[in-house]
mmCIF file of N, CA and C and ligand atoms in Angstrom:
data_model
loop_
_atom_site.group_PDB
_atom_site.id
_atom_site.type_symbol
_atom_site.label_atom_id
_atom_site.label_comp_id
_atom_site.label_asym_id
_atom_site.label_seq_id
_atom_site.Cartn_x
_atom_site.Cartn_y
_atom_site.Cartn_z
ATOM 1 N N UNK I 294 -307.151 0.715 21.648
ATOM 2 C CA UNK I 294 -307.345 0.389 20.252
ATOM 3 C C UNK I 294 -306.615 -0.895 19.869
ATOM 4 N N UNK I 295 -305.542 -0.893 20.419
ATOM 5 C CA UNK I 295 -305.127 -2.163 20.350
ATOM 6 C C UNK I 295 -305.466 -3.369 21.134
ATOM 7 N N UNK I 296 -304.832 -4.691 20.385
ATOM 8 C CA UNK I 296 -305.928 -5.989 20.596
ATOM 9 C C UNK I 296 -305.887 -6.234 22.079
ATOM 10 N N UNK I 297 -306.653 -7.039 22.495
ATOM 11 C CA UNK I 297 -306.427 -7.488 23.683
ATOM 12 C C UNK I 297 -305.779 -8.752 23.983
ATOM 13 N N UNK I 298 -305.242 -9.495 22.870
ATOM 14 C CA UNK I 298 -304.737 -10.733 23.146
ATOM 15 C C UNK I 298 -303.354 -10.816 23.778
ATOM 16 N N UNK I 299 -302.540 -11.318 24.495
ATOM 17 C CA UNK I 299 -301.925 -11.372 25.011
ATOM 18 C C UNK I 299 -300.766 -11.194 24.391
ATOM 19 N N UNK I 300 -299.414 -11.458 24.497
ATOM 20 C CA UNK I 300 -298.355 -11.401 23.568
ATOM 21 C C UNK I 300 -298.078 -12.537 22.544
ATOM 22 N N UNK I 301 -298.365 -13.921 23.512
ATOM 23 C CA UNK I 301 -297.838 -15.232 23.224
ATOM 24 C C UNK I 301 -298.850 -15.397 22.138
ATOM 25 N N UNK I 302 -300.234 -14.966 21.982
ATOM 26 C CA UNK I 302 -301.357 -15.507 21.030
ATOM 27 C C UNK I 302 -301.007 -14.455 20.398
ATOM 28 N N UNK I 303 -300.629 -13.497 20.367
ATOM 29 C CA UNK I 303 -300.326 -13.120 18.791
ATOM 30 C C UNK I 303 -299.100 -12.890 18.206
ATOM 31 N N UNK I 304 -298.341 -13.525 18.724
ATOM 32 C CA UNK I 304 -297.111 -13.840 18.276
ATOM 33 C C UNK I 304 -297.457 -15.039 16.998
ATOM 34 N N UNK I 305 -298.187 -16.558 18.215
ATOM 35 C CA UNK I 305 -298.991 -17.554 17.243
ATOM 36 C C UNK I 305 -299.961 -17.030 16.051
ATOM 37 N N UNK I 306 -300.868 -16.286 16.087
ATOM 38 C CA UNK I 306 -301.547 -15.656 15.441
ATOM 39 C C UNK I 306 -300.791 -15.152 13.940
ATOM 40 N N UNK I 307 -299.934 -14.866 14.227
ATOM 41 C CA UNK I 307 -298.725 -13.791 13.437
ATOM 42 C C UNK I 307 -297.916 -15.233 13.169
ATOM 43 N N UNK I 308 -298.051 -16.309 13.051
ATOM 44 C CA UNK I 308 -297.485 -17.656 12.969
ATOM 45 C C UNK I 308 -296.092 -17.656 13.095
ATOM 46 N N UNK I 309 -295.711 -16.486 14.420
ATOM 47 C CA UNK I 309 -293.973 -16.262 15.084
ATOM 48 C C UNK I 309 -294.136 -17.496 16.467
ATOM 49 N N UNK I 310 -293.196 -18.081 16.040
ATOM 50 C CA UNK I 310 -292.563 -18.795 17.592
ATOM 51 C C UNK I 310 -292.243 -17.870 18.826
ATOM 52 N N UNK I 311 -293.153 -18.216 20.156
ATOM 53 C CA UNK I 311 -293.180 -17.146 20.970
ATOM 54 C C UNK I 311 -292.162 -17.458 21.796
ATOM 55 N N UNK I 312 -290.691 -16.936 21.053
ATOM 56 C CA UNK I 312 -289.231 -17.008 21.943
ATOM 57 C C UNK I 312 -289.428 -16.191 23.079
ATOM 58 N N UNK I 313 -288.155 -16.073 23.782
ATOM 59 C CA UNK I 313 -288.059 -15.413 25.030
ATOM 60 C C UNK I 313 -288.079 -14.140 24.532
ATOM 61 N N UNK I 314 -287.624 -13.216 23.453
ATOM 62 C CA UNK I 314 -287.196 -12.351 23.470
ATOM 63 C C UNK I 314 -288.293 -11.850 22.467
ATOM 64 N N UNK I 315 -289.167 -12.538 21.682
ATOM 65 C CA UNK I 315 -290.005 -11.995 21.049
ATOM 66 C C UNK I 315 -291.260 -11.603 21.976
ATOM 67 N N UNK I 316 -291.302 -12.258 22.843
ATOM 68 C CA UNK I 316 -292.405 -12.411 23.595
ATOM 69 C C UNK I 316 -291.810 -11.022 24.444
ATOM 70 N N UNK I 317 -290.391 -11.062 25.217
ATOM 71 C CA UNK I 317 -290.338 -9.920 25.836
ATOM 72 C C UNK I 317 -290.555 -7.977 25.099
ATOM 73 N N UNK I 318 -289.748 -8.608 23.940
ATOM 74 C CA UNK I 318 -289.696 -6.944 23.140
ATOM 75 C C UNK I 318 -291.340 -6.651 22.935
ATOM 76 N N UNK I 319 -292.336 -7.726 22.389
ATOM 77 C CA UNK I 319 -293.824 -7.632 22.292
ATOM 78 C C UNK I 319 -294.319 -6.776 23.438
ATOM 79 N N UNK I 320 -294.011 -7.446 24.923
ATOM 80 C CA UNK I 320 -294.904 -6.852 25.724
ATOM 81 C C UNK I 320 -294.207 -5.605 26.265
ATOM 82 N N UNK I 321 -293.345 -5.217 25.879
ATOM 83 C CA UNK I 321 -292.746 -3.495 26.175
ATOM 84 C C UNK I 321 -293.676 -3.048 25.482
ATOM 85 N N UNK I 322 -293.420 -2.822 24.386
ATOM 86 C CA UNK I 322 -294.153 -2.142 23.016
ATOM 87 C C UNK I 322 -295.949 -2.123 23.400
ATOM 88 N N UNK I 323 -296.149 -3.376 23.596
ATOM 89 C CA UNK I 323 -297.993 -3.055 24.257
ATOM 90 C C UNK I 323 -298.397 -2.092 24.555
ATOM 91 N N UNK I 324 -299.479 -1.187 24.323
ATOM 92 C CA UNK I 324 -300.473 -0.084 24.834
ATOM 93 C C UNK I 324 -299.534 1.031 25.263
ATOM 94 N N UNK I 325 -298.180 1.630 24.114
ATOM 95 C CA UNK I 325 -297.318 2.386 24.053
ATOM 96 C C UNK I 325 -298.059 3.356 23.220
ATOM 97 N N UNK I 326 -298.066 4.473 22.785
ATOM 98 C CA UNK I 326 -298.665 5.163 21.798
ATOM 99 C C UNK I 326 -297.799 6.001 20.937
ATOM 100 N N UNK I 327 -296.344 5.960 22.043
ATOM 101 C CA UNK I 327 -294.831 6.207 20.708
ATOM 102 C C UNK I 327 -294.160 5.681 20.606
ATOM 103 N N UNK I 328 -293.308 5.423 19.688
ATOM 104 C CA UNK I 328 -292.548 4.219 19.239
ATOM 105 C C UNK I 328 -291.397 4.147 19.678
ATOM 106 N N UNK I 329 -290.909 3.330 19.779
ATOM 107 C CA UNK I 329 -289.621 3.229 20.373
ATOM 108 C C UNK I 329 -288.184 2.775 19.743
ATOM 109 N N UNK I 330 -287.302 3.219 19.379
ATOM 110 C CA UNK I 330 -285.855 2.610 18.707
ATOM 111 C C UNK I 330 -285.348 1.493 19.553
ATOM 112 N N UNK I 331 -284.949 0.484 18.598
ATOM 113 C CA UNK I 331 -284.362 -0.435 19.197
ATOM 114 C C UNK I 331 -283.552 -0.234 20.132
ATOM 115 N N UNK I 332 -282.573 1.189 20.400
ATOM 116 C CA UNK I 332 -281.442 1.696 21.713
ATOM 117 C C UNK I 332 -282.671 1.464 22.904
ATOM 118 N N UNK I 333 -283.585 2.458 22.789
ATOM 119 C CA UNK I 333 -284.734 2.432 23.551
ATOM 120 C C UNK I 333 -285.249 1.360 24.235
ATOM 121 N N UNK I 334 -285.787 0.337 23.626
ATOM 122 C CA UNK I 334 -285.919 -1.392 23.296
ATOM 123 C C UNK I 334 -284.886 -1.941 24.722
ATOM 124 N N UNK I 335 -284.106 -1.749 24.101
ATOM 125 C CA UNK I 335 -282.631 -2.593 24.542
ATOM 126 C C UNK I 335 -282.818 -1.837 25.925
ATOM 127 N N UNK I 336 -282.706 -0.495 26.460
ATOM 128 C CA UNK I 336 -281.700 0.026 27.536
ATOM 129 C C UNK I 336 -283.079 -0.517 28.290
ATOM 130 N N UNK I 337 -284.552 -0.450 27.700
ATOM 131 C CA UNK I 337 -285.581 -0.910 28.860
ATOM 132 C C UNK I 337 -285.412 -1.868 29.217
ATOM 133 N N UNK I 338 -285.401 -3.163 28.650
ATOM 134 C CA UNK I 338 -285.113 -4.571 28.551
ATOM 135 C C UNK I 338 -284.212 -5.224 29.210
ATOM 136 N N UNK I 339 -283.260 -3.978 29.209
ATOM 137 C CA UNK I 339 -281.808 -4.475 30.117
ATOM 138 C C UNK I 339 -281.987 -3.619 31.576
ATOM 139 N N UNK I 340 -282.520 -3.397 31.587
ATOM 140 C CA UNK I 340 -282.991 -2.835 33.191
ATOM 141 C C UNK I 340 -284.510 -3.731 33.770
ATOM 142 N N UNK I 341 -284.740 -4.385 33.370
ATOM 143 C CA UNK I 341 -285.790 -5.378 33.813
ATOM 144 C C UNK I 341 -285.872 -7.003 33.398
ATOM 145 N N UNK I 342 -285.322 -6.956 32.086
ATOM 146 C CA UNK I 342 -285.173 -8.640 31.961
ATOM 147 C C UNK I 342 -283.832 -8.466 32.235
ATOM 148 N N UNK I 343 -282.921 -7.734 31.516
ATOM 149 C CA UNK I 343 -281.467 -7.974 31.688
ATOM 150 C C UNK I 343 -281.041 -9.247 31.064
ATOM 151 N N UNK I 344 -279.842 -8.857 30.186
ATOM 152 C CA UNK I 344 -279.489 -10.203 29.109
ATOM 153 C C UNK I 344 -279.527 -10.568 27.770
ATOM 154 N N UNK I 345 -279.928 -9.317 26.977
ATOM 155 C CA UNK I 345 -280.626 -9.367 25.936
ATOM 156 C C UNK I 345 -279.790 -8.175 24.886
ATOM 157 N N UNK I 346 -279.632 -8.398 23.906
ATOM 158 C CA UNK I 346 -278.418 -8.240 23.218
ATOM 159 C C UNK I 346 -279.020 -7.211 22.667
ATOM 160 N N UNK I 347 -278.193 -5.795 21.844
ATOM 161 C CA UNK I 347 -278.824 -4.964 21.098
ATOM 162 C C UNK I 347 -278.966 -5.541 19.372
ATOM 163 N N UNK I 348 -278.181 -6.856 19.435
ATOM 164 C CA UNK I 348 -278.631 -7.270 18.015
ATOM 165 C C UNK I 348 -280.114 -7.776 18.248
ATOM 166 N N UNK I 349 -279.945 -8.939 19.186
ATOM 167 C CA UNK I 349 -281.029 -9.595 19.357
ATOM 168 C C UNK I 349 -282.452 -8.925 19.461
ATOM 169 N N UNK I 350 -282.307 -7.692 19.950
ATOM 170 C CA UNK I 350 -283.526 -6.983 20.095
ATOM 171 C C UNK I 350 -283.629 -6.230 18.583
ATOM 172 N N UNK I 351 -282.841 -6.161 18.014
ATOM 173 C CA UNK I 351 -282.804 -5.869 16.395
ATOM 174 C C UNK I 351 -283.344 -6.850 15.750
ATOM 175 N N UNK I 352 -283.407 -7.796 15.621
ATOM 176 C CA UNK I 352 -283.723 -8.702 15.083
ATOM 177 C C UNK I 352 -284.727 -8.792 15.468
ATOM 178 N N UNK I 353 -285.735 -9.048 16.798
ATOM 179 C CA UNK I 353 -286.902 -9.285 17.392
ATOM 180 C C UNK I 353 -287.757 -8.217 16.516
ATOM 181 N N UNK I 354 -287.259 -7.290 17.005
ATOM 182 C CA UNK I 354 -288.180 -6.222 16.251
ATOM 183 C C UNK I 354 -288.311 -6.229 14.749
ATOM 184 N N UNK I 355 -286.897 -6.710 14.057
ATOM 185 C CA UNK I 355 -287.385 -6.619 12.262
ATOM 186 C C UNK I 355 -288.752 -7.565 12.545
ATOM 187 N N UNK I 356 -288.754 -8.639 12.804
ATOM 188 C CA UNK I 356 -288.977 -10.043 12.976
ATOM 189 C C UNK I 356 -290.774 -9.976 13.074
ATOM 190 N N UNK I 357 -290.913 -9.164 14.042
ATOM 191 C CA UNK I 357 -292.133 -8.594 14.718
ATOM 192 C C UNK I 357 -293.040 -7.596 13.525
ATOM 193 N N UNK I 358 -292.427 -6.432 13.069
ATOM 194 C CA UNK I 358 -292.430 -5.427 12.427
ATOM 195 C C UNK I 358 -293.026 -6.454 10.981
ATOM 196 N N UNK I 359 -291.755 -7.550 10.296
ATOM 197 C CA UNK I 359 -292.301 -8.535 9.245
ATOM 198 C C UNK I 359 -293.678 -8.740 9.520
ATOM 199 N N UNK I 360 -293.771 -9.240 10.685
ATOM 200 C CA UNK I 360 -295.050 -10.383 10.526
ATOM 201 C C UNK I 360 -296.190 -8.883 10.752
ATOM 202 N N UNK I 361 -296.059 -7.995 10.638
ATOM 203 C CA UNK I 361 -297.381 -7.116 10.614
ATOM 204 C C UNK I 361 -297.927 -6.506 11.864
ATOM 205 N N UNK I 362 -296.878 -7.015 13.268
ATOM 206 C CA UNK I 362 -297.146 -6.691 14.594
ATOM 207 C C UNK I 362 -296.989 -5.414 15.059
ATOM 208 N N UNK I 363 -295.876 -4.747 14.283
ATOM 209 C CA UNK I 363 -295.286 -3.942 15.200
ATOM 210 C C UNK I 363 -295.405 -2.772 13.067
ATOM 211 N N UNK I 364 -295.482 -1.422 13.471
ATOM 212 C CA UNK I 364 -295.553 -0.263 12.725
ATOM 213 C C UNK I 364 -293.956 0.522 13.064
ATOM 214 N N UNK I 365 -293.375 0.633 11.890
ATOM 215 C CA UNK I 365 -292.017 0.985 12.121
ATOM 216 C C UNK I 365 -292.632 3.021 11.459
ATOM 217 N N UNK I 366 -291.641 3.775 12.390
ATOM 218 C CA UNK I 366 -291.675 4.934 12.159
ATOM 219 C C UNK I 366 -290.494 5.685 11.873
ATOM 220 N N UNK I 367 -290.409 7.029 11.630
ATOM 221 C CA UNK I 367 -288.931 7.865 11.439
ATOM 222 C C UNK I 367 -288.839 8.640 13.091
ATOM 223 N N UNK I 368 -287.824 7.867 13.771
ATOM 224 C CA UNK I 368 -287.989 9.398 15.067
ATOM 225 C C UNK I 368 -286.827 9.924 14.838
ATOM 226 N N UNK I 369 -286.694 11.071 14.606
ATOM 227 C CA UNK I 369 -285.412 12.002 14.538
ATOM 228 C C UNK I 369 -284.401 11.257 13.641
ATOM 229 N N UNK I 370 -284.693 11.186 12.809
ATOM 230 C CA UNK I 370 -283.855 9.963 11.458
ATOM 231 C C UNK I 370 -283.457 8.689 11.693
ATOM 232 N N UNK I 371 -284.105 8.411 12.792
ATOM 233 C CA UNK I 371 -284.164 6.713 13.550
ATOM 234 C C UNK I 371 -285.135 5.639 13.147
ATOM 235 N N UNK I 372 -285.007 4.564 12.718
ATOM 236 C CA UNK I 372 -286.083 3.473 12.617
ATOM 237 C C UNK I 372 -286.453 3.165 14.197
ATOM 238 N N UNK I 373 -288.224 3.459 14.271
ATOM 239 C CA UNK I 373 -289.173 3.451 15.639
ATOM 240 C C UNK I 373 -290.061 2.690 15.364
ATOM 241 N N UNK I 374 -290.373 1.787 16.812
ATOM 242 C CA UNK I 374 -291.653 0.383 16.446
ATOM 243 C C UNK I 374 -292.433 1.186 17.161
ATOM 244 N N UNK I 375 -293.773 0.220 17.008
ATOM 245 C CA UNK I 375 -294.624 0.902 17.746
ATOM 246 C C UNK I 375 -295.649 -0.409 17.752
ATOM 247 N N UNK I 376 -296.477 -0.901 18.079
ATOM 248 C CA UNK I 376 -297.517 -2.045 18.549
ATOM 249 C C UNK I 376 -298.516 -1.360 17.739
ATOM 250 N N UNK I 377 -299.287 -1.493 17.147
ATOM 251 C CA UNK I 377 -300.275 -1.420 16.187
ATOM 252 C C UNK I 377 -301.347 -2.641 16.324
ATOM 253 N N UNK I 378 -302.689 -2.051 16.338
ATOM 254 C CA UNK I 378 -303.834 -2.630 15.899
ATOM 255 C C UNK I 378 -303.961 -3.317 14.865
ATOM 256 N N UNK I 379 -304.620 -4.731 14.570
ATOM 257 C CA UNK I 379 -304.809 -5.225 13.772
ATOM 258 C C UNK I 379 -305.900 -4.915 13.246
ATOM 259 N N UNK I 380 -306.379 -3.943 12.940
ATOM 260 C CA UNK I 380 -307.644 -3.391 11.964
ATOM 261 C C UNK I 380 -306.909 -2.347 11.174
ATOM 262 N N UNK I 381 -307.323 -2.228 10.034
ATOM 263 C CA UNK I 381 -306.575 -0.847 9.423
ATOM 264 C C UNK I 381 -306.417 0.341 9.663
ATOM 265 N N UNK I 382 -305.825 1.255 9.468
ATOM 266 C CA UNK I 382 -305.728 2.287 10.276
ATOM 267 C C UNK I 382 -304.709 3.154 9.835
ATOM 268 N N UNK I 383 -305.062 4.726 9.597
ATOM 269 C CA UNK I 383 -304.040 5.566 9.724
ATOM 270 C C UNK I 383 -303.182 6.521 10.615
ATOM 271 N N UNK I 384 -302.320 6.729 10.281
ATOM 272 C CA UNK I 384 -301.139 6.908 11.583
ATOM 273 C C UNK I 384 -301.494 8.826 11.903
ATOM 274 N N UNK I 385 -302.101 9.240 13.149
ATOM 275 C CA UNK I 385 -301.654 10.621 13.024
ATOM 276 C C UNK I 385 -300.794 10.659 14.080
ATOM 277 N N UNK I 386 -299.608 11.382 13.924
ATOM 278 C CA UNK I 386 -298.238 11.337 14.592
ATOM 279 C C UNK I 386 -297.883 13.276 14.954
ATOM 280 N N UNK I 387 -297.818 12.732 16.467
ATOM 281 C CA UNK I 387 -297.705 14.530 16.952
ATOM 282 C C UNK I 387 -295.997 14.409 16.619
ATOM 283 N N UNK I 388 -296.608 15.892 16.640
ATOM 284 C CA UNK I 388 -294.361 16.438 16.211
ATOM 285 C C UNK I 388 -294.026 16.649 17.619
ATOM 286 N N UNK I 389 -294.699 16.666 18.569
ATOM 287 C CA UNK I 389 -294.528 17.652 19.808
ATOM 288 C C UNK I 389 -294.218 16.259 20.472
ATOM 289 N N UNK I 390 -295.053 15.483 20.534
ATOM 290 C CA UNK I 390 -294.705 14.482 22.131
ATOM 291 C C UNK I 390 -294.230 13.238 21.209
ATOM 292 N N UNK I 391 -294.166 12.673 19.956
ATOM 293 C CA UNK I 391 -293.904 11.776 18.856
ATOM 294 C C UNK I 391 -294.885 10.576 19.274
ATOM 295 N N UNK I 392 -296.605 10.435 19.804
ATOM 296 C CA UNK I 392 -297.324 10.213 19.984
ATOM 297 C C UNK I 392 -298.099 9.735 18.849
ATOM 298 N N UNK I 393 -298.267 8.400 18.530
ATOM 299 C CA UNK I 393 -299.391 7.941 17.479
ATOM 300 C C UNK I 393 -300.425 7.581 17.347
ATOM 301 N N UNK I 394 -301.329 8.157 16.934
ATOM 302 C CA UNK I 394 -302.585 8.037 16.978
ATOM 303 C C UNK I 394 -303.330 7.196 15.910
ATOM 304 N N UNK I 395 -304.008 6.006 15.914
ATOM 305 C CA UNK I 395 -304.646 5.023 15.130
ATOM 306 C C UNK I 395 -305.936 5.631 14.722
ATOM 307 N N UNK I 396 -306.169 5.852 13.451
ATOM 308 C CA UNK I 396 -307.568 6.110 12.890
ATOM 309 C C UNK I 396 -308.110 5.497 11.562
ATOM 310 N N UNK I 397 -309.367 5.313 12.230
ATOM 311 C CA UNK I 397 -309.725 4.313 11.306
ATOM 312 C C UNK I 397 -310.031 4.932 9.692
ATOM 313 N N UNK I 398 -309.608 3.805 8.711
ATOM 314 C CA UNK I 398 -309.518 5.032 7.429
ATOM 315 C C UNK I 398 -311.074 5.169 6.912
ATOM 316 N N UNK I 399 -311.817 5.158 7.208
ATOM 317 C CA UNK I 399 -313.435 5.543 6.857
ATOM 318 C C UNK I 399 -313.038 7.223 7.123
ATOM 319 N N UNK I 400 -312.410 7.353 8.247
ATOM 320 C CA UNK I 400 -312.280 8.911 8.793
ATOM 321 C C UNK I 400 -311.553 9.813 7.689
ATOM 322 N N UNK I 401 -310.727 9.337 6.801
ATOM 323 C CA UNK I 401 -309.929 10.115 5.723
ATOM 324 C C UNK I 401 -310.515 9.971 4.312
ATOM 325 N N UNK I 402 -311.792 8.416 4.185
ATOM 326 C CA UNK I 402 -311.801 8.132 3.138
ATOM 327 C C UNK I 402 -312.703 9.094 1.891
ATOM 328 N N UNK I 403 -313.516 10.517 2.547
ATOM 329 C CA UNK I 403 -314.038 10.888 1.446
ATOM 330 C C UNK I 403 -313.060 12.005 1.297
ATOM 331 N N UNK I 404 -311.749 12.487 2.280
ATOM 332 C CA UNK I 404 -310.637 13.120 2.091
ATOM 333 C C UNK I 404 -309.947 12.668 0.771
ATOM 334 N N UNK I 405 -309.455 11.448 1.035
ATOM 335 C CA UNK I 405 -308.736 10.969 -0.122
ATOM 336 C C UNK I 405 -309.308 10.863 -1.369
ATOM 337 N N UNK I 406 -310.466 10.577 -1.757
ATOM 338 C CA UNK I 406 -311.370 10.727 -2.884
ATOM 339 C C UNK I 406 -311.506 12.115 -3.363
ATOM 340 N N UNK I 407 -311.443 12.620 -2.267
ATOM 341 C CA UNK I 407 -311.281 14.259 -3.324
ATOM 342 C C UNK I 407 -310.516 14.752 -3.570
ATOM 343 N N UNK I 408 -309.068 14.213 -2.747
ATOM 344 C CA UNK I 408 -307.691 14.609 -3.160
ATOM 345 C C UNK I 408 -307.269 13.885 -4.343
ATOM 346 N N UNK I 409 -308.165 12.811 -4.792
ATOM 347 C CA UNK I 409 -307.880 12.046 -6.266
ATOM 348 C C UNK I 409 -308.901 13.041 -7.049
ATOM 349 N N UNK I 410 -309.790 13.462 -6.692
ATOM 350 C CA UNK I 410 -310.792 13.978 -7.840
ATOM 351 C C UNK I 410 -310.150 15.357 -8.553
ATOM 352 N N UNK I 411 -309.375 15.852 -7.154
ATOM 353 C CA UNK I 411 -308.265 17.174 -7.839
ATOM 354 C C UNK I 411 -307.085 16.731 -8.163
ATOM 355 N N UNK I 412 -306.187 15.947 -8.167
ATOM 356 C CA UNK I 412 -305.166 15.537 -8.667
ATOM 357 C C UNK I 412 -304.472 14.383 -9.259
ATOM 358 N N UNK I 413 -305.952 13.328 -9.257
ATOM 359 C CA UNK I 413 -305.740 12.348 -9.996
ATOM 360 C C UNK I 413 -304.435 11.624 -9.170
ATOM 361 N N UNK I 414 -304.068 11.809 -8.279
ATOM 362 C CA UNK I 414 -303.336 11.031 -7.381
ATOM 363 C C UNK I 414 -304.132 10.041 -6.202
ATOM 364 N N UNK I 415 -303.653 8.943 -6.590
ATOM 365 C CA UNK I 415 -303.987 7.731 -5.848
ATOM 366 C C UNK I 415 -303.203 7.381 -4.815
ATOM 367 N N UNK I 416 -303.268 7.838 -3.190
ATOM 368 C CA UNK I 416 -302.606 7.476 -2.109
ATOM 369 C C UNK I 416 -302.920 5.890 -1.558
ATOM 370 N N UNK I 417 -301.906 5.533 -0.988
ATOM 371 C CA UNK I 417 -301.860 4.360 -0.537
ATOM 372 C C UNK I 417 -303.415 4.387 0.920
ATOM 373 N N UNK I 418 -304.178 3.891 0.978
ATOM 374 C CA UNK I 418 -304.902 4.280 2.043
ATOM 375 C C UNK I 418 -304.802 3.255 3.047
ATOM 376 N N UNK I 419 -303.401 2.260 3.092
ATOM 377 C CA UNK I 419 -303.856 1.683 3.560
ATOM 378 C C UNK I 419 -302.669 1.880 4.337
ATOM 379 N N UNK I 420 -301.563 2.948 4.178
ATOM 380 C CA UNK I 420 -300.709 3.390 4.782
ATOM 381 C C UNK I 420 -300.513 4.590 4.639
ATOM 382 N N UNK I 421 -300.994 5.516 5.067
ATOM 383 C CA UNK I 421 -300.716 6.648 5.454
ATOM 384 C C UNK I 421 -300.272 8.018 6.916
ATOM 385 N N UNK I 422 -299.288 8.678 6.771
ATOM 386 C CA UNK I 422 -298.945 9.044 7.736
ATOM 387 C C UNK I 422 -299.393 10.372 7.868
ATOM 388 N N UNK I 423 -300.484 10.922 8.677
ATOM 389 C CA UNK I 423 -300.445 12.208 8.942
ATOM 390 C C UNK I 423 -299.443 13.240 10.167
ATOM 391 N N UNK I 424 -298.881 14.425 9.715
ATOM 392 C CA UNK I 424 -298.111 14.964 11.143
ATOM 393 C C UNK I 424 -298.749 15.818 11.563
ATOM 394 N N UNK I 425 -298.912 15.934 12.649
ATOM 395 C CA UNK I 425 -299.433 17.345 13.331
ATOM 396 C C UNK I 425 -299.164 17.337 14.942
ATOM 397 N N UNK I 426 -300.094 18.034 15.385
ATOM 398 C CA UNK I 426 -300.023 18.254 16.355
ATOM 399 C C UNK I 426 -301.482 17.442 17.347
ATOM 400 N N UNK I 427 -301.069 16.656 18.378
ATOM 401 C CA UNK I 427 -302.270 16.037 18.750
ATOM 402 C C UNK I 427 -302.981 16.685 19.688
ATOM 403 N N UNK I 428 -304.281 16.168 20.287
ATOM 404 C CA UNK I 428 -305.174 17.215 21.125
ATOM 405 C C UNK I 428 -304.597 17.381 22.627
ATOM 406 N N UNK I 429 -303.683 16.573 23.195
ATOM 407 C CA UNK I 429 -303.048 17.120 24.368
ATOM 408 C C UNK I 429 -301.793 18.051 24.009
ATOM 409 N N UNK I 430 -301.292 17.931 22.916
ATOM 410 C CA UNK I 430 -300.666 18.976 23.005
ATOM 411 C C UNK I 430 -300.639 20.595 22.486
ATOM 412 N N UNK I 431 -302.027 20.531 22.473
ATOM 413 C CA UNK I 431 -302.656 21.082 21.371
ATOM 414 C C UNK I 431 -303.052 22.278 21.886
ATOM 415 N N UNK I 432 -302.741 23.942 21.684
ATOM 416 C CA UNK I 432 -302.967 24.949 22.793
ATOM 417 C C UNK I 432 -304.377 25.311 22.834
ATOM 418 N N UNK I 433 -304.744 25.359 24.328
ATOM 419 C CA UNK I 433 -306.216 25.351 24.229
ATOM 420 C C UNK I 433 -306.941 26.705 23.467
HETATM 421 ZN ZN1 LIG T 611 -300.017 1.309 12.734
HETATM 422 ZN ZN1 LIG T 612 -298.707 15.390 21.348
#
């Protein structure tokens, strides 16, 4: 679901300068489907690039997360990135494996229209988080 462009073009794309470290934290995060805390970030990073600071990877990621690249989540009362599609999309997030699932909001949108038609509440549709449980972990 996510793009196919490389790191460096959508870093440019995202009009970010493709540093060493933006470019590295980018391509961890790629075709991940749970998010990861910056500790996370860091201890991978430092076992394969090695060198790379737990601020610096703090920063990469606000940095990333700003420009619209990266989807920040709650894991266990932690701020979690995650690589996100550039088409819109809502988040369904297993409790079981912390697995995110991209769906496109056509799939919720006559949901949400009727959850306004009974409560006159207007959800954000252009961010929304569903929790559950996803289909692999899901008892047959
Ligand atoms: Zn997302
Ligand atoms: Zn799951």
């Amino acid at each position: 679901m996510s793009t196919r462009m490389v790191p460096d073009e959508q870093l440019r794309a995202a009009g970010l300068l493709p540093t060493t470290q933006r470019r590295a934290v980018l391509a961890l995060l790629v075709g991940r489907s749970r998010p990861l805390t910056a500790q996370a970030v860091h201890a991978e990073l430092a076992s394969t690039v090695g060198g790379v600071g737990l601020t610096t990877v703090y920063r990469a990621l606000h940095t990333l997360a700003d420009a619209g690249l990266l989807h920040t989540f709650d894991l266990d009362g932690q701020r979690a990135y995650r690589h996100c599609g550039a088409a819109p999309h809502q988040h369904l997030i297993c409790d079981r494996c912390d697995a995110v699932l991209e769906c496109p909001p056509d799939v919720v949108a006559s949901w949400l229209s009727e959850l306004h038609h009974h409560t006159g509440f207007t959800p954000h549709a252009d961010r929304l988080d569903l929790r559950g449980i996803c289909a692999a972990c899901a008892p047959t």
